[in-house]
Short mmCIF file of C-alpha atoms and ligand atoms in Angstrom, two decimals:
data_model
loop_
_atom_site.label_atom_id
_atom_site.label_comp_id
_atom_site.label_asym_id
_atom_site.label_seq_id
_atom_site.Cartn_x
_atom_site.Cartn_y
_atom_site.Cartn_z
CA UNK A 1 0.00 0.00 0.00
CA UNK A 2 1.23 3.43 -0.76
CA UNK A 3 1.54 5.94 2.00
CA UNK A 4 -0.70 8.90 1.37
CA UNK A 5 -0.52 12.09 3.36
CA UNK A 6 -2.95 14.87 2.75
CA UNK A 7 -2.75 18.34 4.16
CA UNK A 8 -6.09 19.65 5.30
CA UNK A 9 -7.19 23.25 5.05
CA UNK A 10 -6.45 23.50 8.76
CA UNK A 11 -2.77 22.78 8.19
CA UNK A 12 -2.46 25.87 6.02
CA UNK A 13 -3.48 28.11 8.89
CA UNK A 14 -0.67 26.75 11.00
CA UNK A 15 2.92 27.85 10.70
CA UNK A 16 4.90 26.83 7.64
CA UNK A 17 6.96 23.68 8.17
CA UNK A 18 10.43 24.97 9.04
CA UNK A 19 12.82 24.91 6.09
CA UNK A 20 16.18 26.67 5.98
CA UNK A 21 17.03 27.59 2.37
CA UNK A 22 20.45 26.64 1.08
CA UNK A 23 20.44 28.35 -2.33
CA UNK A 24 17.84 29.47 -4.83
CA UNK A 25 15.68 26.37 -4.40
CA UNK A 26 12.61 28.20 -3.05
CA UNK A 27 12.56 30.64 -5.98
CA UNK A 28 13.10 27.82 -8.47
CA UNK A 29 10.26 25.79 -6.97
CA UNK A 30 7.95 28.79 -7.09
CA UNK A 31 8.83 29.55 -10.71
CA UNK A 32 8.32 25.93 -11.73
CA UNK A 33 4.91 25.99 -10.02
CA UNK A 34 3.88 29.23 -11.68
CA UNK A 35 5.08 28.11 -15.09
CA UNK A 36 3.34 24.72 -14.66
CA UNK A 37 6.57 22.73 -14.96
CA UNK A 38 7.21 19.46 -13.11
CA UNK A 39 10.16 19.29 -10.75
CA UNK A 40 12.74 16.58 -10.02
CA UNK A 41 14.78 16.67 -6.79
CA UNK A 42 17.91 14.56 -6.42
CA UNK A 43 19.97 14.10 -3.32
CA UNK A 44 21.22 11.85 -0.54
CA UNK A 45 19.03 10.58 2.28
CA UNK A 46 18.12 12.99 5.07
CA UNK A 47 19.23 16.21 3.37
CA UNK A 48 15.87 18.00 3.46
CA UNK A 49 14.01 17.08 0.25
CA UNK A 50 10.78 16.05 1.93
CA UNK A 51 10.86 18.99 4.34
CA UNK A 52 11.43 21.34 1.41
CA UNK A 53 8.39 20.03 -0.47
CA UNK A 54 6.11 20.32 2.61
CA UNK A 55 7.39 23.83 3.22
CA UNK A 56 6.77 24.93 -0.36
CA UNK A 57 3.33 23.30 -0.56
CA UNK A 58 2.29 25.18 2.57
CA UNK A 59 3.85 28.40 1.30
CA UNK A 60 1.94 28.13 -1.97
CA UNK A 61 -1.21 27.14 -0.10
CA UNK A 62 -1.70 23.90 -2.03
CA UNK A 63 -2.65 20.52 -0.56
CA UNK A 64 0.18 17.99 -0.67
CA UNK A 65 -0.27 14.37 -1.72
CA UNK A 66 2.86 12.40 -0.88
CA UNK A 67 3.47 8.90 -2.17
CA UNK A 68 6.50 6.86 -1.11
CA UNK A 69 7.20 4.74 -4.15
CA UNK A 70 8.27 1.11 -3.84
CA UNK A 71 8.82 -1.71 -6.29
CA UNK A 72 5.20 -2.88 -6.11
CA UNK A 73 3.75 0.54 -6.80
CA UNK A 74 1.61 0.43 -9.92
CA UNK A 75 -0.08 3.07 -12.00
CA UNK A 76 -3.41 2.14 -10.40
CA UNK A 77 -2.00 2.97 -6.93
CA UNK A 78 -1.53 6.50 -8.23
CA UNK A 79 -4.57 6.95 -10.42
CA UNK A 80 -7.22 4.99 -8.54
CA UNK A 81 -9.27 1.84 -8.78
CA UNK A 82 -12.74 0.38 -8.48
CA UNK A 83 -13.37 -0.80 -4.93
CA UNK A 84 -16.21 -2.77 -3.47
CA UNK A 85 -17.95 -0.53 -0.96
CA UNK A 86 -21.16 -1.56 0.79
CA UNK A 87 -22.08 -4.03 -1.92
CA UNK A 88 -21.41 -1.77 -4.87
CA UNK A 89 -18.32 -1.01 -6.88
CA UNK A 90 -17.19 2.55 -6.70
CA UNK A 91 -14.30 4.31 -8.35
CA UNK A 92 -11.87 5.74 -5.78
CA UNK A 93 -9.32 8.31 -6.93
CA UNK A 94 -5.67 7.64 -6.13
CA UNK A 95 -3.42 10.43 -4.80
CA UNK A 96 -2.24 11.57 -8.24
CA UNK A 97 -5.80 11.85 -9.54
CA UNK A 98 -6.86 13.72 -6.41
CA UNK A 99 -4.02 16.20 -6.84
CA UNK A 100 -5.06 16.75 -10.46
CA UNK A 101 -8.77 17.15 -9.64
CA UNK A 102 -8.23 19.34 -6.58
CA UNK A 103 -5.26 21.34 -7.88
CA UNK A 104 -2.58 20.20 -5.47
CA UNK A 105 1.03 19.12 -5.35
CA UNK A 106 1.67 15.43 -5.89
CA UNK A 107 5.05 14.35 -4.51
CA UNK A 108 6.41 10.97 -5.59
CA UNK A 109 9.28 10.13 -3.28
CA UNK A 110 11.89 7.60 -4.53
CA UNK A 111 10.21 7.58 -7.93
CA UNK A 112 12.84 5.25 -9.46
CA UNK A 113 11.43 2.46 -7.30
CA UNK A 114 8.03 2.55 -8.98
CA UNK A 115 7.04 0.01 -11.61
CA UNK A 116 7.51 0.81 -15.27
CA UNK A 117 3.81 1.33 -16.00
CA UNK A 118 3.91 4.41 -13.78
CA UNK A 119 5.89 6.30 -16.43
CA UNK A 120 3.06 5.70 -18.91
CA UNK A 121 0.82 7.73 -16.62
CA UNK A 122 3.42 10.40 -15.90
CA UNK A 123 4.43 11.16 -19.48
CA UNK A 124 1.30 12.92 -20.78
CA UNK A 125 1.05 14.73 -17.44
CA UNK A 126 4.59 16.05 -17.51
CA UNK A 127 4.77 17.51 -20.98
CA UNK A 128 2.82 20.44 -22.35
CA UNK A 129 -0.36 18.37 -22.62
CA UNK A 130 -0.75 18.09 -18.83
CA UNK A 131 -3.27 15.30 -19.26
CA UNK A 132 -4.16 12.39 -17.02
CA UNK A 133 -6.04 9.69 -18.90
CA UNK A 134 -8.02 7.37 -16.65
CA UNK A 135 -8.50 4.35 -18.84
CA UNK A 136 -10.73 2.53 -16.39
CA UNK A 137 -13.29 5.34 -16.09
CA UNK A 138 -12.83 6.64 -19.61
CA UNK A 139 -12.00 10.13 -18.30
CA UNK A 140 -9.33 12.40 -19.65
CA UNK A 141 -8.42 14.93 -16.96
CA UNK A 142 -6.71 18.16 -17.80
CA UNK A 143 -4.44 19.32 -14.97
CA UNK A 144 -5.43 22.75 -13.62
CA UNK A 145 -2.86 25.54 -13.29
CA UNK A 146 -2.40 24.86 -9.59
CA UNK A 147 -1.48 21.20 -10.07
CA UNK A 148 2.22 20.39 -9.77
CA UNK A 149 4.13 17.12 -9.91
CA UNK A 150 7.31 16.81 -7.84
CA UNK A 151 9.42 13.65 -7.84
CA UNK A 152 12.60 12.80 -5.98
CA UNK A 153 15.18 10.09 -5.79
CA UNK A 154 18.56 9.36 -4.31
CA UNK A 155 21.17 8.98 -7.08
CA UNK A 156 23.45 7.23 -4.57
CA UNK A 157 21.34 4.08 -4.56
CA UNK A 158 20.73 4.23 -8.24
CA UNK A 159 20.65 0.81 -9.70
CA UNK A 160 21.33 0.41 -13.40
CA UNK A 161 17.92 -1.23 -13.85
CA UNK A 162 16.28 1.40 -11.74
CA UNK A 163 17.28 4.69 -13.25
CA UNK A 164 14.81 6.99 -14.94
CA UNK A 165 14.71 6.83 -18.72
CA UNK A 166 15.95 9.97 -20.49
CA UNK A 167 12.46 10.46 -21.92
CA UNK A 168 11.17 10.66 -18.34
CA UNK A 169 14.03 12.70 -16.83
CA UNK A 170 13.90 15.23 -19.61
CA UNK A 171 10.31 16.12 -18.76
CA UNK A 172 11.36 17.73 -15.48
CA UNK A 173 13.08 20.85 -14.25
CA UNK A 174 15.69 19.33 -11.95
CA UNK A 175 17.78 20.34 -8.96
CA UNK A 176 20.37 18.63 -6.83
CA UNK A 177 20.29 18.66 -3.05
CA UNK A 178 23.25 18.02 -0.83
CA UNK A 179 24.05 18.46 2.85
CA UNK A 180 23.78 22.14 3.73
CA UNK A 181 26.93 24.25 4.19
CA UNK A 182 28.18 24.12 7.82
CA UNK A 183 26.60 27.37 9.06
CA UNK A 184 23.21 26.51 7.64
CA UNK A 185 23.45 22.96 8.95
CA UNK A 186 24.23 24.31 12.47
CA UNK A 187 21.13 26.50 12.27
CA UNK A 188 19.03 23.52 11.25
CA UNK A 189 20.40 21.13 13.87
CA UNK A 190 20.07 23.75 16.64
CA UNK A 191 16.55 24.68 15.65
CA UNK A 192 15.36 21.10 15.23
CA UNK A 193 16.96 19.69 18.38
CA UNK A 194 16.98 22.62 20.81
CA UNK A 195 20.70 22.03 21.52
CA UNK A 196 22.84 25.18 21.82
CA UNK A 197 24.32 26.44 18.55
CA UNK A 198 27.96 26.01 19.68
CA UNK A 199 27.44 22.41 20.59
CA UNK A 200 25.71 21.81 17.25
CA UNK A 201 28.70 23.40 15.52
CA UNK A 202 30.94 20.73 17.04
CA UNK A 203 28.64 18.03 15.67
CA UNK A 204 28.58 19.61 12.22
CA UNK A 205 32.40 19.74 12.24
CA UNK A 206 32.47 16.10 13.15
CA UNK A 207 30.03 15.34 10.33
CA UNK A 208 32.52 16.78 7.85
CA UNK A 209 35.17 14.26 8.88
CA UNK A 210 32.67 11.39 8.91
CA UNK A 211 31.43 12.40 5.46
CA UNK A 212 34.99 12.36 4.18
CA UNK A 213 34.90 8.59 4.82
CA UNK A 214 32.12 8.13 2.26
CA UNK A 215 33.13 6.08 -0.74
CA UNK A 216 36.06 4.29 0.88
CA UNK A 217 33.92 2.40 3.34
CA UNK A 218 30.53 3.97 3.48
CA UNK A 219 27.70 4.00 0.97
CA UNK A 220 26.30 7.35 2.16
CA UNK A 221 27.63 10.14 4.33
CA UNK A 222 25.97 10.88 7.67
CA UNK A 223 22.74 12.78 7.03
CA UNK A 224 21.48 16.04 8.48
CA UNK A 225 18.62 13.93 9.86
CA UNK A 226 21.06 11.84 11.93
CA UNK A 227 22.82 14.95 13.21
CA UNK A 228 19.43 16.19 14.38
CA UNK A 229 18.85 12.85 16.14
CA UNK A 230 22.25 13.04 17.80
CA UNK A 231 21.73 16.60 19.00
CA UNK A 232 18.24 15.71 20.24
CA UNK A 233 19.60 12.87 22.40
CA UNK A 234 22.42 15.06 23.75
CA UNK A 235 19.94 17.81 24.52
CA UNK A 236 17.83 15.27 26.40
CA UNK A 237 20.83 14.55 28.63
CA UNK A 238 22.46 11.52 27.01
CA UNK A 239 26.28 11.40 27.23
CA UNK A 240 27.78 12.60 23.94
CA UNK A 241 29.63 9.39 23.09
CA UNK A 242 26.54 7.24 23.67
CA UNK A 243 24.40 9.54 21.57
CA UNK A 244 27.01 9.63 18.80
CA UNK A 245 27.37 5.87 18.80
CA UNK A 246 23.61 5.36 18.51
CA UNK A 247 23.13 7.94 15.77
CA UNK A 248 26.40 8.43 13.89
CA UNK A 249 27.87 4.92 13.99
CA UNK A 250 25.22 2.19 14.23
CA UNK A 251 22.82 3.52 11.55
CA UNK A 252 25.67 3.99 9.06
CA UNK A 253 27.26 0.57 8.91
CA UNK A 254 27.21 -3.01 10.20
CA UNK A 255 30.87 -3.55 9.37
CA UNK A 256 33.04 -3.67 12.49
CA UNK A 257 36.03 -2.01 10.85
CA UNK A 258 33.94 0.80 9.44
CA UNK A 259 32.25 1.28 12.82
CA UNK A 260 35.67 1.39 14.48
CA UNK A 261 36.82 4.07 12.03
CA UNK A 262 33.74 6.18 12.69
CA UNK A 263 34.16 5.79 16.45
CA UNK A 264 37.77 6.90 16.28
CA UNK A 265 36.80 10.05 14.42
CA UNK A 266 34.12 10.72 17.04
CA UNK A 267 36.54 10.16 19.93
CA UNK A 268 39.06 12.46 18.29
CA UNK A 269 36.45 15.22 18.51
CA UNK A 270 34.71 14.45 21.79
CA UNK A 271 37.00 11.81 23.38
N1 LIG B 301 17.15 22.82 4.87
C1 LIG B 301 16.56 22.28 5.94
N2 LIG B 301 15.73 23.00 6.73
C2 LIG B 301 15.15 22.44 7.80
N3 LIG B 301 15.36 21.18 8.20
C3 LIG B 301 16.17 20.41 7.48
C4 LIG B 301 16.81 20.91 6.31
N4 LIG B 301 17.58 19.93 5.80
C5 LIG B 301 17.44 18.87 6.59
N5 LIG B 301 16.59 19.14 7.61
C6 LIG B 301 16.30 18.23 8.73
O1 LIG B 301 16.67 16.93 8.30
C7 LIG B 301 15.57 16.02 8.46
C8 LIG B 301 15.54 15.11 7.27
O2 LIG B 301 15.09 15.82 6.12
P1 LIG B 301 14.10 15.15 5.07
O3 LIG B 301 13.21 14.17 5.72
O4 LIG B 301 13.48 16.26 4.31
O5 LIG B 301 15.17 14.37 4.16
P2 LIG B 301 15.01 13.73 2.71
O6 LIG B 301 15.99 14.41 1.84
O7 LIG B 301 13.58 13.72 2.33
O8 LIG B 301 15.53 12.24 2.98
P3 LIG B 301 15.06 10.85 2.31
O9 LIG B 301 15.67 10.83 0.94
O10 LIG B 301 15.67 9.80 3.21
O11 LIG B 301 13.57 10.81 2.31
C9 LIG B 301 14.34 16.90 8.60
O12 LIG B 301 13.40 16.25 9.42
C10 LIG B 301 14.88 18.15 9.24
O13 LIG B 301 14.97 17.96 10.63
MG1 LIG B 302 12.18 12.15 2.10
#
């Protein structure tokens, strides 16, 4: 089953989800929305892609339909299907169809995981036609101006069989995400965890040396998300080394040698 999150009108009245801009990404998102262009976000895990999309959806006042794609996700999971309800069969819109009908932002996370038939649905929607054909109901929906499609994936895990075809990629305006520059990352970690800025700065420094180990031994560098976890545990009173071990070592690798290397770097900073 796909995970579907919908923002209600109530959510819009609340504060915007906190997002610290790193470059021109907010302006680019807004332009893409206004010009009715679909957007592709690339970047490592835990660097702020999902937070960015929720922030922008709230800023633009559009409902957000998020789908975490997986290898069983079919076109029907996105468009909808006939379901038996109270003895009769009724068509139920999927999240993509709802976003098109209601004029919202549909966000397909880890889109490369989805099955191939999904691209058949996305193609007419992501070129200048902006059409969503619903074969099963015989409808042909035209996307309203306030509909936007956003997709994301992590190029780090990209499998040769699981990359997007050029004909799909080249339908999107694209931007790359990476871990924020140190000052911005300190702001984020401090704000998200409540830990004092100076202490977050030490963690962000440490992250730089841990990230330098990527490639040699590690598949992915430590994420901003994990730094937030670490700072949150420290702020709650956990000893630094315990917090670091639970957030900056264990989630990154199962390999003893790699873990040892990470631990040494941590001890060199906090030892
Ligand atoms: N620019 C930012 N502004 C505010 N918070 C951020 C930012 N970047 C990262 N974060 C923090 O990092 C956490 C992880 O970010 P997010 O969930 O958006 O990552 P992601 O890129 O979607 O990762 P994944 O690919 O694993 O889904 C957020 O919950 C937030 O605490
Ligand atoms: Mg995400």
